[in-house]
Amino acid sequence: SKSYAMTDSLQKMEEKQSELARLRSVAEEALRRAVGENAVHEERRGVLEGELKVEREWRQSVQGTIVSERDKIATLQQEISQLKAVANKYVELQEEHYRLSEQCREQELTLEELGTQLSHSKLQVSELKEEASVTRSVADALWTSDKEVSHCKACSKEFNITRRKHHCRHCGGIFCNSCSDNSMSLASSAKPVRVCDDCYVLLVARNSVVH
């Protein structure tokens, strides 16, 4: 019976050893799987961390680009404002240039008109001097003496105490008061002088043509 008991004990020990070996094998297999899964997880974590790092760097790069673009936009807006100010100033200068050009043109026209008037005045002065010279010469040549005339050169009425003799300061003839009751400015006289009716009409017509 002792032999049987020992055999039974050995058998149980062998069974326990077999069970322990099986459990050890199961445990080792589970450990290998756990180590493998852990390696996979570690690898995935590394990939995710790499992706996260790339994304973080990309975000920083984008933010830097945004800041840079904002600075560029601010600079461009400032330049646009300056260009608008320059454009407005250019428009003002153009308007001022146009105004000054118009003013200069008007002044040139005024000077041209004054030059024309001056030339015309010089021509009139020359004509008046010539007329005065001619009139003086004619007057000296045609001045009629009182002693030579007894009747009005225009109406032929005889002179007497009431019908007095009057010289026309233009033609030099002798007329009665009615036929020489006209005043006219001559180049030879500073003040209006007496002229006969015919000379008055002639001088008025001549002055109308001159003016």
CSV table of N, CA and C in Angstrom, one decimal, residues 11 59 77 96 104 132 156 158 208:
chain,number,residue,atom,x,y,z
A,11,GLN,N,2.6,10.3,-9.5
A,11,GLN,CA,1.7,10.6,-10.7
A,11,GLN,C,1.1,12.0,-10.5
A,59,ARG,N,0.7,74.0,-38.4
A,59,ARG,CA,-0.1,75.1,-37.8
A,59,ARG,C,0.7,76.3,-37.6
A,77,GLN,N,-2.0,98.4,-47.8
A,77,GLN,CA,-3.1,99.4,-47.5
A,77,GLN,C,-2.5,100.8,-47.3
A,96,GLU,N,-4.8,123.3,-61.0
A,96,GLU,CA,-4.1,124.5,-60.8
A,96,GLU,C,-3.4,124.9,-62.1
A,104,CYS,N,-3.0,132.6,-68.0
A,104,CYS,CA,-2.0,133.0,-68.9
A,104,CYS,C,-2.5,133.3,-70.3
A,132,ALA,N,-3.0,167.3,-88.8
A,132,ALA,CA,-2.7,168.6,-88.3
A,132,ALA,C,-1.8,169.4,-89.2
A,156,SER,N,-24.7,182.5,-99.1
A,156,SER,CA,-24.5,183.7,-100.0
A,156,SER,C,-25.2,184.9,-99.5
A,158,GLU,N,-25.5,188.4,-97.5
A,158,GLU,CA,-24.5,189.5,-97.3
A,158,GLU,C,-24.2,189.7,-95.8
A,208,SER,N,-16.0,158.5,-87.8
A,208,SER,CA,-16.8,157.2,-87.7
A,208,SER,C,-16.1,156.1,-88.4
